[in-house]
mmCIF file of C-alpha atoms in Angstrom:
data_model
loop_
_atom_site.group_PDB
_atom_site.id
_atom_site.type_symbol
_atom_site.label_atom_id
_atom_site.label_comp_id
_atom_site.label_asym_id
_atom_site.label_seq_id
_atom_site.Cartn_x
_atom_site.Cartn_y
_atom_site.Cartn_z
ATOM 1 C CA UNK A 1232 0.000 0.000 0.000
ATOM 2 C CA UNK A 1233 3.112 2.084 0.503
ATOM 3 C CA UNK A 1234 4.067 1.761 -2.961
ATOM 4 C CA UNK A 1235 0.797 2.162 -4.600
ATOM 5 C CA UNK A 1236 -0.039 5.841 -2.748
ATOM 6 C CA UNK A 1237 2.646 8.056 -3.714
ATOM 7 C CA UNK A 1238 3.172 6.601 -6.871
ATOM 8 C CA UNK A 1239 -0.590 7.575 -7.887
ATOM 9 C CA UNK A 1240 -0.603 11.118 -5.453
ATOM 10 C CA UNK A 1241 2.612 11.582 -8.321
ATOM 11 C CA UNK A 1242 0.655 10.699 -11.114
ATOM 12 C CA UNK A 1243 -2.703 12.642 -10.518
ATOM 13 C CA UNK A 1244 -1.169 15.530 -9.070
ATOM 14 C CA UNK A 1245 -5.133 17.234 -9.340
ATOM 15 C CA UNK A 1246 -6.721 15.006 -7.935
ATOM 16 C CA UNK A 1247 -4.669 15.866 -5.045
ATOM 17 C CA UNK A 1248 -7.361 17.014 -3.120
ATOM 18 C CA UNK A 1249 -9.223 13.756 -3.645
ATOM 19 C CA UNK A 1250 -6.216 11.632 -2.322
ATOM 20 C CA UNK A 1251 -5.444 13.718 0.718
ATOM 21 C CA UNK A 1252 -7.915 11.939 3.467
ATOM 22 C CA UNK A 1253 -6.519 8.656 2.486
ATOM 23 C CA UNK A 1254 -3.079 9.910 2.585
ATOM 24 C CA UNK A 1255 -3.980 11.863 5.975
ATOM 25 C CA UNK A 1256 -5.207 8.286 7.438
ATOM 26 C CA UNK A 1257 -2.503 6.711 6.038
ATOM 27 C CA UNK A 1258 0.261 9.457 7.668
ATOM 28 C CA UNK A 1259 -1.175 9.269 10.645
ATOM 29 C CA UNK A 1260 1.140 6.485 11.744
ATOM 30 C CA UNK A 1261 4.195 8.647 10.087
ATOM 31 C CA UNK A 1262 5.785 8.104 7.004
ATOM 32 C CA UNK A 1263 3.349 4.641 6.114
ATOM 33 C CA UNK A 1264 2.373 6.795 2.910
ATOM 34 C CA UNK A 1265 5.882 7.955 2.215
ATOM 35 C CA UNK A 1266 7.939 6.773 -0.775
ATOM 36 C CA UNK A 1267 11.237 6.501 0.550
ATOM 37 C CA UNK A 1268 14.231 5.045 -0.806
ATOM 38 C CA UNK A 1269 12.976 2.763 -3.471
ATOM 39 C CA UNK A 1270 11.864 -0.298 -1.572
ATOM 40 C CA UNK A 1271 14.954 -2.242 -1.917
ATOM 41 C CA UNK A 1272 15.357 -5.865 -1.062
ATOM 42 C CA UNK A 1273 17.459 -6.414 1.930
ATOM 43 C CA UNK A 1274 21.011 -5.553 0.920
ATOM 44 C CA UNK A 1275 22.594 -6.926 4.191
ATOM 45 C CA UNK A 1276 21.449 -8.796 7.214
ATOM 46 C CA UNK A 1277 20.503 -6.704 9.374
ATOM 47 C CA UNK A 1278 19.183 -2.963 8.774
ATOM 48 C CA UNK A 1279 21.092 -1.836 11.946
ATOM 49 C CA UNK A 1280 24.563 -2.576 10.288
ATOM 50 C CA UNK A 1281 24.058 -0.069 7.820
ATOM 51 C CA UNK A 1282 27.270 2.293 8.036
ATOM 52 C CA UNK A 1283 25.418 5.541 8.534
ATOM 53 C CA UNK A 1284 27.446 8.034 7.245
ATOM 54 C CA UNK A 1285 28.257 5.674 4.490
ATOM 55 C CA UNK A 1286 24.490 5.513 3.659
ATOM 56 C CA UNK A 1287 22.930 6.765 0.293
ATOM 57 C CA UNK A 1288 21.546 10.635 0.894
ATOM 58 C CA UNK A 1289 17.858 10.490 0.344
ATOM 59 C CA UNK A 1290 16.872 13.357 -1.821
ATOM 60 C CA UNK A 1291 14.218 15.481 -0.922
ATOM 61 C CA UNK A 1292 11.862 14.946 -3.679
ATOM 62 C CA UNK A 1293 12.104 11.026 -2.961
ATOM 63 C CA UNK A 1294 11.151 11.630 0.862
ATOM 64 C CA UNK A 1295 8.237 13.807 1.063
ATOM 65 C CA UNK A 1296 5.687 14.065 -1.163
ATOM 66 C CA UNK A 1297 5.035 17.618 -2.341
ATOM 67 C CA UNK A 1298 1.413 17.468 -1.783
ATOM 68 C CA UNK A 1299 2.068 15.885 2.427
ATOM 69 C CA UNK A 1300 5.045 18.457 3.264
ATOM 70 C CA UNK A 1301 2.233 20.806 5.226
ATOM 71 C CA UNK A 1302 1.659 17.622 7.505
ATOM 72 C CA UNK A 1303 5.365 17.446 8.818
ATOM 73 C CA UNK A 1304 7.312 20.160 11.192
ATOM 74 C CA UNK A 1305 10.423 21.773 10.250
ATOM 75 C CA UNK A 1306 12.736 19.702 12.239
ATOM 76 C CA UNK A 1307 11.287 16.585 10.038
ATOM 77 C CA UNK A 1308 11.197 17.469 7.050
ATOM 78 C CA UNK A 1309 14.676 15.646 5.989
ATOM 79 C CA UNK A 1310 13.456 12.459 7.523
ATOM 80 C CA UNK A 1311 13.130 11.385 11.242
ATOM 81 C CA UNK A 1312 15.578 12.268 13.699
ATOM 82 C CA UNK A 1313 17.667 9.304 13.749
ATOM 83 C CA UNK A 1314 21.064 11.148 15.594
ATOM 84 C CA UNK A 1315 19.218 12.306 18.628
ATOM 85 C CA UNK A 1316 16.684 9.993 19.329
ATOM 86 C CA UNK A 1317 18.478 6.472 20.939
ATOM 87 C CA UNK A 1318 17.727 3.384 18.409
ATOM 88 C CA UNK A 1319 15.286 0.777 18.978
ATOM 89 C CA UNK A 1320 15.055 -2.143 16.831
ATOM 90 C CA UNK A 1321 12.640 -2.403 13.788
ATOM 91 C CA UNK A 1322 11.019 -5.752 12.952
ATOM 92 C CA UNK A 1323 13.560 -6.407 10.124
ATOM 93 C CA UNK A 1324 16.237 -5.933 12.524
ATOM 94 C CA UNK A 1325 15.544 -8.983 14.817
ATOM 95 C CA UNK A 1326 14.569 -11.395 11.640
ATOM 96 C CA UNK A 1327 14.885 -14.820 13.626
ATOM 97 C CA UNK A 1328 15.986 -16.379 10.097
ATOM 98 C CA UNK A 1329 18.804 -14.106 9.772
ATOM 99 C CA UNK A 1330 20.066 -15.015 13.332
ATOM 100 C CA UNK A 1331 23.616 -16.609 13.997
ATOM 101 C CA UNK A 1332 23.876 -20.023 15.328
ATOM 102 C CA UNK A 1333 26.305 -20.884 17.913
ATOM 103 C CA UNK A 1334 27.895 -24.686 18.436
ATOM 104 C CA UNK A 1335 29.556 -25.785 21.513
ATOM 105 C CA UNK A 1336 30.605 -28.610 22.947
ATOM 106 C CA UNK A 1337 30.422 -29.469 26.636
ATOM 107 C CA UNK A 1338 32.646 -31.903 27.035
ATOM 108 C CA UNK A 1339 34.620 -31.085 29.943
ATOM 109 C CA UNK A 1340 33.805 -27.517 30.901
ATOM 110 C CA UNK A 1341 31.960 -26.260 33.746
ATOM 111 C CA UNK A 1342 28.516 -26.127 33.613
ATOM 112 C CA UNK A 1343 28.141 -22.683 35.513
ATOM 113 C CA UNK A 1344 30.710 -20.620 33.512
ATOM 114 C CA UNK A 1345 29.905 -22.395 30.238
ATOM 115 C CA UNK A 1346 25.949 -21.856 30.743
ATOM 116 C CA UNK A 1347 26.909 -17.934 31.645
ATOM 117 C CA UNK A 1348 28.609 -17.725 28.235
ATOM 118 C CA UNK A 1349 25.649 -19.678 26.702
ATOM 119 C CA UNK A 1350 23.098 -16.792 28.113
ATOM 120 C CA UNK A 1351 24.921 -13.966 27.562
ATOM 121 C CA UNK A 1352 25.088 -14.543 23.501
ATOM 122 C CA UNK A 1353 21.415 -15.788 24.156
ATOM 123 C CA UNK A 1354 19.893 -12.371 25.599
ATOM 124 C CA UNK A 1355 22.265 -10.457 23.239
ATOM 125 C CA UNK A 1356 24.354 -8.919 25.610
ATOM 126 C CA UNK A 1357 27.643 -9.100 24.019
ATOM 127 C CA UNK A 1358 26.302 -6.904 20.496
ATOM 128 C CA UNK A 1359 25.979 -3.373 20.517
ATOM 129 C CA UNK A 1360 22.741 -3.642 19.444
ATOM 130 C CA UNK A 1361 21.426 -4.656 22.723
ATOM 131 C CA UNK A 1362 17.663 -3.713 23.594
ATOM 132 C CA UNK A 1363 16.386 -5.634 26.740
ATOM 133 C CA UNK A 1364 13.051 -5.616 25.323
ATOM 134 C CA UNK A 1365 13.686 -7.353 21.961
ATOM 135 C CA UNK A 1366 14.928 -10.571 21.311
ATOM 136 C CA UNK A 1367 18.732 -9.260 19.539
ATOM 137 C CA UNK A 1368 20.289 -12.906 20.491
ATOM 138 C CA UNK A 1369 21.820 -15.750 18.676
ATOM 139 C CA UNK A 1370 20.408 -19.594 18.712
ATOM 140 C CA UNK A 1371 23.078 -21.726 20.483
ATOM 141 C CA UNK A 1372 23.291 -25.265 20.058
ATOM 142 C CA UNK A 1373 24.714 -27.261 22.604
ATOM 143 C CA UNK A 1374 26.241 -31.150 21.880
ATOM 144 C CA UNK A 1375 27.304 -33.627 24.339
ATOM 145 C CA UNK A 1376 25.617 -32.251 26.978
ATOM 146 C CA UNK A 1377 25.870 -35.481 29.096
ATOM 147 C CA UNK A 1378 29.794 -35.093 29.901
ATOM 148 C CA UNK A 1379 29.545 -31.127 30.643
ATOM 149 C CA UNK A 1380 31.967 -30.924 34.443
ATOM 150 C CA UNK A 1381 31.049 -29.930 37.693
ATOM 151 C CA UNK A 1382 33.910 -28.983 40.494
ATOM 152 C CA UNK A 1383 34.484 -30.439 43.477
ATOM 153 C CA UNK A 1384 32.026 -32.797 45.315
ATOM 154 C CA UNK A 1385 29.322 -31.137 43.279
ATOM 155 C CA UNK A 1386 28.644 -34.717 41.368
ATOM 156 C CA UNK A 1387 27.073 -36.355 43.981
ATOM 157 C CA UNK A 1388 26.265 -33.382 46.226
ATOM 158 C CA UNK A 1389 24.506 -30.907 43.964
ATOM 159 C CA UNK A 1390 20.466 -31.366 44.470
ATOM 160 C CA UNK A 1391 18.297 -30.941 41.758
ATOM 161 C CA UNK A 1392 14.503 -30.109 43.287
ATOM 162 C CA UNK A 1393 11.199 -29.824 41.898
ATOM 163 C CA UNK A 1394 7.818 -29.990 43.945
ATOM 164 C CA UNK A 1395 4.503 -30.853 41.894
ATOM 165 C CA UNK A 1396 2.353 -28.356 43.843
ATOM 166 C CA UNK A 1397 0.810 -30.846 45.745
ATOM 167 C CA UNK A 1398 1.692 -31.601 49.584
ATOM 168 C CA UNK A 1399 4.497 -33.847 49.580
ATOM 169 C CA UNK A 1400 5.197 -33.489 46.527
ATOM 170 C CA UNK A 1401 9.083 -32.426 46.506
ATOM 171 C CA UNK A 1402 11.234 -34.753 44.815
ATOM 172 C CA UNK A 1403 14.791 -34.026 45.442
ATOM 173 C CA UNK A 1404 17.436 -35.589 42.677
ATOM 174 C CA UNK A 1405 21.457 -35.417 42.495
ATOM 175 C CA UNK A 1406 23.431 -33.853 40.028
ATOM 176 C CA UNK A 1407 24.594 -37.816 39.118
ATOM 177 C CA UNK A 1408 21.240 -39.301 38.836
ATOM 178 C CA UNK A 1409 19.958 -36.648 36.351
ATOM 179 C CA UNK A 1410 22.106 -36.834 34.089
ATOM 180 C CA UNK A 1411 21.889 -40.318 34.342
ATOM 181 C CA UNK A 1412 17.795 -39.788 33.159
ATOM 182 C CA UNK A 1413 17.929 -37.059 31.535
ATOM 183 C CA UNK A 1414 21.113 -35.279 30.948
ATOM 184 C CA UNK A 1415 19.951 -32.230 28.605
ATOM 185 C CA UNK A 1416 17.817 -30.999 31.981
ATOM 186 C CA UNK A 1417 21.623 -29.896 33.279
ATOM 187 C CA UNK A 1418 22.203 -27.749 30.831
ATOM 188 C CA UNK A 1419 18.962 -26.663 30.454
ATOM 189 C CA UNK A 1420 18.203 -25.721 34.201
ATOM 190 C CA UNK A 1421 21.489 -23.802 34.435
ATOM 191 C CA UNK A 1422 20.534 -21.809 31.280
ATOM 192 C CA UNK A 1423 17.349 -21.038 32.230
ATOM 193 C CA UNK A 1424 18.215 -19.357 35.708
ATOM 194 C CA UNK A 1425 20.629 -16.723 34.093
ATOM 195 C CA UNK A 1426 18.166 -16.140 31.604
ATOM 196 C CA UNK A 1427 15.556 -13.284 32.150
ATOM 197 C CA UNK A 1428 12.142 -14.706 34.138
ATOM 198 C CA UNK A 1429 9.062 -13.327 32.086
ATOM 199 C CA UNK A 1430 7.558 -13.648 28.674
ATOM 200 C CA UNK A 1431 10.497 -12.440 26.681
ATOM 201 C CA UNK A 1432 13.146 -15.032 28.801
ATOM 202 C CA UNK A 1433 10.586 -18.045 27.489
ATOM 203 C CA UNK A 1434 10.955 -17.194 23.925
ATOM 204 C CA UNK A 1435 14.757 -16.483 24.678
ATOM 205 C CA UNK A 1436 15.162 -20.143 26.385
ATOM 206 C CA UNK A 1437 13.637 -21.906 22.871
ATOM 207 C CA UNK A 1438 16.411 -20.376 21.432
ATOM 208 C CA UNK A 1439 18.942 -22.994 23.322
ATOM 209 C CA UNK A 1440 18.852 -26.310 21.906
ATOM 210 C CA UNK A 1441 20.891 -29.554 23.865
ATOM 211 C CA UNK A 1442 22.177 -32.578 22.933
ATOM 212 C CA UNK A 1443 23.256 -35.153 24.613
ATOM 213 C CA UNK A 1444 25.049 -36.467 21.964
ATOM 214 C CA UNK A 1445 27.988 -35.648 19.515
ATOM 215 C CA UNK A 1446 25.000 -35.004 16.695
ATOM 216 C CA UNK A 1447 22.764 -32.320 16.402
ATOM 217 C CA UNK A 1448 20.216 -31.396 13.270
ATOM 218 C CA UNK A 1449 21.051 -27.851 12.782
ATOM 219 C CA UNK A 1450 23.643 -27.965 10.081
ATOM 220 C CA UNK A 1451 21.952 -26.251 7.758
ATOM 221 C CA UNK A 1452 21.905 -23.658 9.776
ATOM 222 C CA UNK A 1453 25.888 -23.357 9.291
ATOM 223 C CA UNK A 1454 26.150 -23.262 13.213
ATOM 224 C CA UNK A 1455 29.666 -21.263 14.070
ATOM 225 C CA UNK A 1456 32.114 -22.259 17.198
ATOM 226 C CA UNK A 1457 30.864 -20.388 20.134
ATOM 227 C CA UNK A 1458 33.207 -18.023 21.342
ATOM 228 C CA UNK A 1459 34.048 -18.474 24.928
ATOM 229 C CA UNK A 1460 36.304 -15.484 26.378
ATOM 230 C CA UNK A 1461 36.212 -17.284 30.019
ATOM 231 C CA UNK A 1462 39.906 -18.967 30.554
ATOM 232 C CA UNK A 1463 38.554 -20.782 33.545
ATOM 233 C CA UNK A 1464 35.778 -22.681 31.597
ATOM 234 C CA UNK A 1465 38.077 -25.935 30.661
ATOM 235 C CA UNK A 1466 38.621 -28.425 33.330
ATOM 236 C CA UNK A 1467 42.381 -29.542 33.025
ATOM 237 C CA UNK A 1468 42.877 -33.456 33.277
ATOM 238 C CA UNK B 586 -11.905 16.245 37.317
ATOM 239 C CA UNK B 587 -15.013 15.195 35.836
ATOM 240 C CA UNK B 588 -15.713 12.103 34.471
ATOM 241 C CA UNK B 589 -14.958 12.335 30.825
ATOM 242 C CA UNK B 590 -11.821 13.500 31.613
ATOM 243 C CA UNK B 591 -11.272 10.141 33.904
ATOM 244 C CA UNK B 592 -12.052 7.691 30.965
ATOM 245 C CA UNK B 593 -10.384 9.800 28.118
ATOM 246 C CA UNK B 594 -7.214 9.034 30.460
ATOM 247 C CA UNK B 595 -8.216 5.520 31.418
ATOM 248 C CA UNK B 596 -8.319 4.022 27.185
ATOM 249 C CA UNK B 597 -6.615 0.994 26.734
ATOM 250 C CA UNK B 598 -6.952 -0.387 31.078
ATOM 251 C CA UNK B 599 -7.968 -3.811 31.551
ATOM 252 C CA UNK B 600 -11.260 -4.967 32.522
ATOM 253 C CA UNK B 601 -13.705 -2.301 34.702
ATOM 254 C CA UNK B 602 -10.829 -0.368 34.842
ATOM 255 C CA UNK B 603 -11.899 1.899 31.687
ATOM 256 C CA UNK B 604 -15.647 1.413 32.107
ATOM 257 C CA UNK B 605 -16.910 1.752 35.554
ATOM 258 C CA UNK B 606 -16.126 5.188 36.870
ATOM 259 C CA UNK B 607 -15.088 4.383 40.345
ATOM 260 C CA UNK B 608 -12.740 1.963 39.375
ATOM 261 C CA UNK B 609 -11.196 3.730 36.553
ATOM 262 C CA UNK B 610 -10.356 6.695 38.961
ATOM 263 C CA UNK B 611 -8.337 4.818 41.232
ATOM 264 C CA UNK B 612 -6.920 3.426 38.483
ATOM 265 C CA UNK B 613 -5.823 6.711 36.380
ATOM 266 C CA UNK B 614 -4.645 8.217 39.679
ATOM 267 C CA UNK B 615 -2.412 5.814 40.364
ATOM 268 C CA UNK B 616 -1.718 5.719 36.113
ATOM 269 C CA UNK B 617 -0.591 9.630 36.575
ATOM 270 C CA UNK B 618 1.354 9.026 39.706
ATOM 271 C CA UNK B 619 3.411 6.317 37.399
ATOM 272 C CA UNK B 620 3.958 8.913 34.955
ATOM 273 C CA UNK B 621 5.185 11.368 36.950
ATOM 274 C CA UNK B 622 7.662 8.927 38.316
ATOM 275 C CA UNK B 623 8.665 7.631 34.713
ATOM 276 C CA UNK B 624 9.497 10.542 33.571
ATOM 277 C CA UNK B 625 12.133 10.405 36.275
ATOM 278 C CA UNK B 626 12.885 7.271 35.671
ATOM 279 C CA UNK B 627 13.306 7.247 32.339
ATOM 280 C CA UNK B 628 16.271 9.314 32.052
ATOM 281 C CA UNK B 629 18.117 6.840 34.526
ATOM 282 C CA UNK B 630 16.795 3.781 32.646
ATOM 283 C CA UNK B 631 17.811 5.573 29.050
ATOM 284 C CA UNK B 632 21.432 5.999 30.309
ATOM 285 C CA UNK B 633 21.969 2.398 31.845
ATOM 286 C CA UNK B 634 20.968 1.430 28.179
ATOM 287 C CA UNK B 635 23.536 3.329 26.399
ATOM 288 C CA UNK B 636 26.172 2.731 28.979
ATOM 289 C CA UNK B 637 25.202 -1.120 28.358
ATOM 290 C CA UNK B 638 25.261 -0.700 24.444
ATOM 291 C CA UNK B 639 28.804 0.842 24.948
ATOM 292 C CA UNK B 640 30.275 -1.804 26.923
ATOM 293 C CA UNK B 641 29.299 -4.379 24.411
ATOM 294 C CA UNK B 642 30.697 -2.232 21.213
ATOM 295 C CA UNK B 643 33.932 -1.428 23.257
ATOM 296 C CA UNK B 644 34.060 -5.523 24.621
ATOM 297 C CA UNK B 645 33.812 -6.259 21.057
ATOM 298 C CA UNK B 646 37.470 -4.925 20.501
ATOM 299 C CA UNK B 647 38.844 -6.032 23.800
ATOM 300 C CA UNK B 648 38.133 -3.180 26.113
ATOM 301 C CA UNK B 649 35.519 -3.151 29.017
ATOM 302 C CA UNK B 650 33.795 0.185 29.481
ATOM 303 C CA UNK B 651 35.195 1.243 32.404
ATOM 304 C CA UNK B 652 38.864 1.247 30.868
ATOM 305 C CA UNK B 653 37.030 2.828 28.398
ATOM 306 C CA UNK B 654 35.891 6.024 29.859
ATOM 307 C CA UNK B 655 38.517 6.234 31.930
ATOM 308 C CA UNK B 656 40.816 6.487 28.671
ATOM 309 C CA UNK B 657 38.001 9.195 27.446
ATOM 310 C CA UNK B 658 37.957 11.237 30.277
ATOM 311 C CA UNK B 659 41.724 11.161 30.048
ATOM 312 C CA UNK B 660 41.476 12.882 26.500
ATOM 313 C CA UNK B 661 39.053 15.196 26.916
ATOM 314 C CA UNK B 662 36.431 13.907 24.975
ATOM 315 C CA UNK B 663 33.549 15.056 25.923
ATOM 316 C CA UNK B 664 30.850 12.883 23.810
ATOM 317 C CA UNK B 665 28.123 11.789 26.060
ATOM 318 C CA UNK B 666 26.967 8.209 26.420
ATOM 319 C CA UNK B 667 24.191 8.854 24.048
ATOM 320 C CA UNK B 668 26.086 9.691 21.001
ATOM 321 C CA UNK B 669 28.761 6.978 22.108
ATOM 322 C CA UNK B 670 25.962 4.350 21.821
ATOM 323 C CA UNK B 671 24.243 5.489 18.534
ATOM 324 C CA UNK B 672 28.446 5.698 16.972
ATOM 325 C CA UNK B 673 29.096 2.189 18.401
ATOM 326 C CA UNK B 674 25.770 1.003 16.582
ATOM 327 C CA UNK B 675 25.916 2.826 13.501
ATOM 328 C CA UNK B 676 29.592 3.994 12.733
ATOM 329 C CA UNK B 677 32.185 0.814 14.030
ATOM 330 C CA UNK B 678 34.819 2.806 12.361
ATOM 331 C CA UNK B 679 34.921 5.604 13.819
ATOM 332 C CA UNK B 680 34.221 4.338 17.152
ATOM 333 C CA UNK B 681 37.002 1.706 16.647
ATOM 334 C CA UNK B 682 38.901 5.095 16.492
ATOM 335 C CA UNK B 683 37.788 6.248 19.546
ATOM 336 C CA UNK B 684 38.557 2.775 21.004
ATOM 337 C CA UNK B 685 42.294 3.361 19.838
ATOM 338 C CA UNK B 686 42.229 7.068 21.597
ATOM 339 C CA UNK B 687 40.868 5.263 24.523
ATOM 340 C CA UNK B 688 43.585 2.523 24.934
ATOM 341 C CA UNK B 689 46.422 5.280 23.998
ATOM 342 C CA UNK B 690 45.634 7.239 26.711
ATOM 343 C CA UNK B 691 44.533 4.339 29.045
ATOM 344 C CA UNK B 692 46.321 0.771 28.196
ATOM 345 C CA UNK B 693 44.596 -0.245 31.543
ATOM 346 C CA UNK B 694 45.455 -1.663 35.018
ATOM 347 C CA UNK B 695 46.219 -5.439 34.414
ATOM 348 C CA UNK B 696 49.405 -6.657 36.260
ATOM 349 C CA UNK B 697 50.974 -9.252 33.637
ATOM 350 C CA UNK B 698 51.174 -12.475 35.639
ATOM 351 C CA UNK B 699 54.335 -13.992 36.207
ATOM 352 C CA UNK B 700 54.526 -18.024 35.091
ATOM 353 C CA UNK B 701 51.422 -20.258 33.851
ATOM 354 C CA UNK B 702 48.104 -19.727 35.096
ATOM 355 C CA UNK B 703 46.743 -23.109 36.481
#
């Protein structure tokens, strides 16, 4: 609908009149009636990597219609402040099929400082795009989940609890006998507490996927080595 | 204020809340009192962002933001953590240059550690 207004506002230039209550609807949520730049198809990945001041200047005549200019103030009339207002994501920025996928494997590291890594490239804390109410993270795959480390007497001495809701109905497990039933929980459960509590930290948590095994389906998602910055993260044997 | 005041405020509140007229006055008090506050708040929760956006652009080319600033302050560079945010989103050159003024003035504190870390 974009395309189609200006384009005909340009064409029927007196019938201007005619056009201008659709055009006034349409500008009330700002710039929906506006012919920018061309609409391009996405050059790069994300529109937030776009070198500003390497960007294409947007002529005049391509941003506001002659007929609309009356709508906008002075200080917009170039465009939208985008130097003094702080960014926040659009929808295109946060694509979840243009995310990164991390691998890493847990054989061997310690499941506290590896899971901290895990959420921080999770929430999106280590890009500069960071917006704590958008989902800016990675996916991160994690494989042989089963022989992730623990220090000390942790093994058999770690409990695992979980209570039903009912009276009675705690059930207390050890680090060792979960992962002998179900060794992705590990992982999982230490993820999950570092992540954010609240709608956004469920959608973040889908975005970890464990394996207890060596294999995992995601290679056509080209998954890339996680980067782990923590020296303290490998147990030495 | 009189009642059509009270729900013009009160659009968009859940339930009874924007209907029934002794509800929705509680309710838009306590709405303006969290607007009043906001607007406090907001400039504290807008700078915690930026200073957060920095520390991952600076992280991202090995310097924390506190070595950062430090290095910044150091120089005389007087860009405020707004404009330091929207640069280390939108122009990674030229903060990478301020990154380099940084570190020149400010290497940092680490002691280098003598022998093999265990």
């Amino acid at each position: 609908m974009a395309a189609i207004l200006p384009s005909s506002s340009s064409s029927i230039p007196a019938s201007s009149t005619a056009k201008a209550p659709s055009s006034l609807s349409a500008s009330r949520c700002q710039f929906v009636g506006i012919f920018r730049t061309p609409i391009a198809p996405k050059s790069s990945s994300a529109s937030s990597l776009v070198v500003r001041s390497q960007a294409q200047k947007q002529d005049l005549e391509a941003v506001i219609p002659r007929e609309q200019r009356w709508m906008f103030e002075e200080s917009e009339i170039n465009g939208p402040d985008i130097w003094n207002k702080t960014w926040y994501p659009k929808a295109a920025d946060h694509v979840n099929t243009e995310k990164t996928w991390y691998v890493v494997d847990a054989t061997d590291k310690i499941l506290g400082r590896l899971a901290s890594t895990i959420a921080v490239h999770i929430r999106g804390k280590n890009l500069a795009t960071y917006t704590p109410s958008v989902d800016m993270g990675a996916y991160v795959i994690v494989v042989n989940a089963d022989k992730v480390a623990v220090s000390g007497k942790k093994r058999t001495q770690k409990l695992y609890r979980r209570h039903s809701g009912r009276p009675g109905g705690m059930t207390v497990e050890t680090f060792d006998q979960l992962q002998k039933r179900i060794p992705e929980r590990i992982v999982e459960h230490a993820v999950r507490g570092m992540l954010p509590k609240g709608r956004l930290g469920r959608e973040l948590f889908t975005h970890l996927k464990v394996y207890a095994g060596p294999e995992h389906p995601h290679e056509a998602q080209q998954p890339v080595d996680l980067p782990i910055r923590d020296k303290r993260v490998q147990v030495e044997k | 204020m009189n009642k059509d005041k009270i729900f013009k405020l009160a659009k968009g509140f859940r339930g009874r809340a924007k209907n029934c007229i002794r509800i929705a006055r509680e309710r838009v008090e306590k709405a303006l009192q969290y607007s009043y506050r906001d607007r406090r708040n907001k400039k504290r929760d807008m700078r915690s962002l930026w200073i957060e956006r920095i520390n991952a652009g600076t992280r991202l080319h090995g310097v924390n933001y506190s070595t950062f600033m430090h290095g910044l302050m150091k120089e005389n560079v007087q860009l405020n953590r707004k404009v330091l945010s929207e640069l280390s989103m939108h122009e990674p050159y030229s903060f990478k240059a301020l990154v380099d003024i940084s570190r020149n003035a400010f290497p940092g504190n680490k002691i280098p550690k003598e022998g093999i870390s265990a």
